[in-house]
Amino acid sequence: MRRPAASVPAALAAVRAGEVDAALVPLENSVEGSVPATMDGLADGDPLVITREVFLPVSFVLATRPGTRPEDVRDVVSHPHALAQTARTVADRLPGVPALPASSTAAAARAVADGEHDAAVCAPIAAERYGLVPLAEDVADHPGAVTRFVLVSRPGELPAPTGDDKTSLVAVVADRTGALLDVLREFAVRGISLTRIESRPTRDRLWVYSFSLDCEGHVAEARVGEALAALHRVCEDVRFLGSYPRADGRTSRPVPDEAADAAFADAQEWLARLRAGQV
Amino acid sequence: MRRPAASVPAALAAVRAGEVDAALVPLENSVEGSVPATMDGLADGDPLVITREVFLPVSFVLATRPGTRPEDVRDVVSHPHALAQTARTVADRLPGVPALPASSTAAAARAVADGEHDAAVCAPIAAERYGLVPLAEDVADHPGAVTRFVLVSRPGELPAPTGDDKTSLVAVVADRTGALLDVLREFAVRGISLTRIESRPTRDRLWVYSFSLDCEGHVAEARVGEALAALHRVCEDVRFLGSYPRADGRTSRPVPDEAADAAFADAQEWLARLRAGQV
Amino acid sequence: MRRPAASVPAALAAVRAGEVDAALVPLENSVEGSVPATMDGLADGDPLVITREVFLPVSFVLATRPGTRPEDVRDVVSHPHALAQTARTVADRLPGVPALPASSTAAAARAVADGEHDAAVCAPIAAERYGLVPLAEDVADHPGAVTRFVLVSRPGELPAPTGDDKTSLVAVVADRTGALLDVLREFAVRGISLTRIESRPTRDRLWVYSFSLDCEGHVAEARVGEALAALHRVCEDVRFLGSYPRADGRTSRPVPDEAADAAFADAQEWLARLRAGQV
Amino acid sequence: MRRPAASVPAALAAVRAGEVDAALVPLENSVEGSVPATMDGLADGDPLVITREVFLPVSFVLATRPGTRPEDVRDVVSHPHALAQTARTVADRLPGVPALPASSTAAAARAVADGEHDAAVCAPIAAERYGLVPLAEDVADHPGAVTRFVLVSRPGELPAPTGDDKTSLVAVVADRTGALLDVLREFAVRGISLTRIESRPTRDRLWVYSFSLDCEGHVAEARVGEALAALHRVCEDVRFLGSYPRADGRTSRPVPDEAADAAFADAQEWLARLRAGQV
């Protein structure tokens, strides 16, 4: 069963409280960048893990009550993110009309249906639900934008490796020169590509940053496991956010032979022999 | 003469248009992180440079019209960033009262003065200007938060080096493994510390990131100049955002002898002799 | 029981054949550099391991038969390495006298005793054994030179870690850009200092080099073990040459907390929990 | 006019004294490794530069006086390096016959001609000169061995860049962790491949090493010049040993676009504009 949540924090709280099994929350948008509420909501509080990623095209319509003409529109309302992604197109269509913030795009559609405002930037499905009609479709300034959502659950059995996975984590690094370089090096020496890196302030300490990272590979792989263990040693804190199938349609870099599980296993056996005096 | 601007984009546009000499805009907040509107506003459009940084404590009051009692308050209004930074404290003071978004904290104060809403989270000076009184002072969840503002102008003569400066830039890196590592390495080999790194999506290309960086030192220094020139070679694009006196109250790492201007000058003379056959 | 060997290869062969338990062979000299016969003798053939290192001062005398006056000496004989280390001093003492090579310094002393040559550069003990007397003592051009000897055995139980150990190995790296950098990086990311690095041609392949390395630490330590295992993965070949107490009188760099065995053990437990879904 | 020299040090001394214009000296051998006398002779004393490299196949014959039968040979004489490179083959041909050192392979041939010894390992031309005949040809244990010679002169105008050059240098690095890694990094960040690295003890300071390096490229190139200037800053000492056409028959790695002279020139112009306030 699916149910809507009032906000990202509310959705994550429902998962943590055991009220739902999982939440699908937006993590980043190809135009607007990361979603701070999700970033911070995963980094703080009881542990949650990502078990899946989903990419959805961003589609906005400019919706009004039936019968409204463009020249009748005195204001446009939407969530600030949606207004930001449609600002130029909306200004072209409705020159000089002020844009007002709403708490969500769905709330904006409802407010237009209720007659509080005249036009909303919202998803086509929200327009339909509240009986609105599109004054203009596809009003995103950058057509082709997509939003990456992640399915988040309480910790449990990990998704099995598929051979084409991603691993997410948050690392808090010491406040010193080269700390981030050291973190990146732990991936590089083990032949692991990063697919995303975002910095976030740590709320409790001025100007100390944490880094939210996605890398190729699954924690069950030796190379990823050893890299995570290394971060656990060298960072102030590391939070594992899950390993899950890659779904962005891009191809992972082939695992170099020397970073494959077989190479790690072979090296471990060799080392065990050395330590036993059987060179 | 100082004048307020409706928004960060408006302030930057006024500078670009030559209507004002400079704009003081928020770049990052110690709790909420970077301010996307400023980041993107500096990275895109005609070049602008930072000539100064200023750190201001974040102070919020919960303000109402005179005579309003806590139990009378049916809604709280403010800019979403301000609501985010005061959410817990406001919820403690006004349990169950909904929080509504406004386009700015000043607009929220005015809306309360106009009777549209009952309480606003805003700066003390805004409360005073609109005749409001504080129901509670210092309502930030994380006391001690500061916002870093930067003074932004059209390009011109650079501020003179003071010996304790910062340099800001935006680098767009190729979409390949190790690209960010390469950028960081150009600073590390020249003994330069980074003080901030933020990633931002590049709006035109899916999942290609740019990095907004601050480093210690002034572009007039040899080490910083050589590092910037190296980035110009290895990055897809580099935008210089200024060199200006450091004002965050932290001490820059001493410049290692081998990275001082004298060492660079000496090395250049030596190299010129080699090339002339005078080993 | 101790017995002399005709040469380094002969000494190593005797160990390999089981004729003796161990051989004490010179590995490097503070003036002349590495001893190729020992380097190559350890790198090729059946595996041998170093169990101890010993540093001995280099002391040379210029020895003659009793009664020989400086003006009587028509030639000086010694091993080429010894002649190289005493060339200037001997030339000062015996201007114009030719220096001739011998297969060892002991053979040179014997040849003088036999009347085949007039003077030998040899160790004081060799002069004494063959009834020679010193024409000049301490004839090394660089006083204070020492030779590093290593005690070499067939593989067996390793010397126990002492907390101040060295580990020796030979790594054959692929013939590609950055291969050596990659090797050094495996040590650097794990907080391990190198104390020696020598390159040697690999005899079978033109211009492919192997690197003979000493690092701080014992293979029983987690950081050293993981670094060796990494080299086993990324190098074409790695030969372990032993872990043994450091005896050069220099202080090892303190092991950083994040590279201590406890940090590795803690990280492994953490990783095991992650993989079991117990974040 | 060409003339032989008694030894490498003698050849280098003749160049330094102005007695000859240049000396062709062996730098390294594909089997035996570097030639210490040449390495140290170039690193110490008045500056000399390499202007050319030449690779010559190593060819040894086992030579005797005419009429000598294998069973007549009671000893074999040669320079220790030549004995080392032919030990197995000579032992097969002349089982049990002792090998004796000579000061050079030419001296060995002469000694056999003079009747002092019975067989010499020497170059075919030396056998011919002294009237010896080959008992066996091509007696090198590793057929195909080559020796790299370098033509060395007093400093003067450099050979012009050819687009496929090598640059040689000696760097003395500080006695600290990571010093060599730092040196290699200066090449790596500028897209320069190393073709040789050898460590040598610095004669005056115990266990402090210098590194003798060859890299691709010419000092007249911007990337090589900047790398050398960087080493001049970060190393205790750097000695430039010349830039000259590559002659080893191997292909240099293509210069990456971002490391080409044009990219450096473009970056310098850009930096100059930044510094002038013309962003």
Short mmCIF file of N, CA and C in Angstrom, two decimals, chain A residues 255-264, chain C residues 233:
data_model
loop_
_atom_site.label_atom_id
_atom_site.label_comp_id
_atom_site.label_asym_id
_atom_site.label_seq_id
_atom_site.Cartn_x
_atom_site.Cartn_y
_atom_site.Cartn_z
N VAL A 255 35.42 -3.42 -13.54
CA VAL A 255 36.30 -3.60 -12.38
C VAL A 255 37.66 -4.07 -12.88
N PRO A 256 38.74 -3.33 -12.57
CA PRO A 256 40.06 -3.79 -13.02
C PRO A 256 40.37 -5.16 -12.40
N ASP A 257 41.08 -5.98 -13.13
CA ASP A 257 41.42 -7.32 -12.62
C ASP A 257 41.98 -7.27 -11.20
N GLU A 258 42.85 -6.28 -10.95
CA GLU A 258 43.53 -6.26 -9.66
C GLU A 258 42.60 -5.80 -8.53
N ALA A 259 41.38 -5.37 -8.87
CA ALA A 259 40.43 -4.96 -7.84
C ALA A 259 39.25 -5.91 -7.75
N ALA A 260 39.31 -7.01 -8.49
CA ALA A 260 38.22 -7.99 -8.46
C ALA A 260 38.30 -8.82 -7.18
N ASP A 261 37.18 -9.39 -6.80
CA ASP A 261 37.15 -10.20 -5.58
C ASP A 261 38.19 -11.31 -5.61
N ALA A 262 38.37 -11.92 -6.79
CA ALA A 262 39.33 -13.02 -6.89
C ALA A 262 40.74 -12.54 -6.56
N ALA A 263 41.09 -11.33 -6.98
CA ALA A 263 42.42 -10.81 -6.70
C ALA A 263 42.61 -10.56 -5.21
N PHE A 264 41.54 -10.08 -4.56
CA PHE A 264 41.63 -9.86 -3.11
C PHE A 264 41.77 -11.20 -2.38
N ARG C 233 48.22 -7.63 -5.48
CA ARG C 233 47.18 -7.45 -6.49
C ARG C 233 47.64 -6.58 -7.66
#
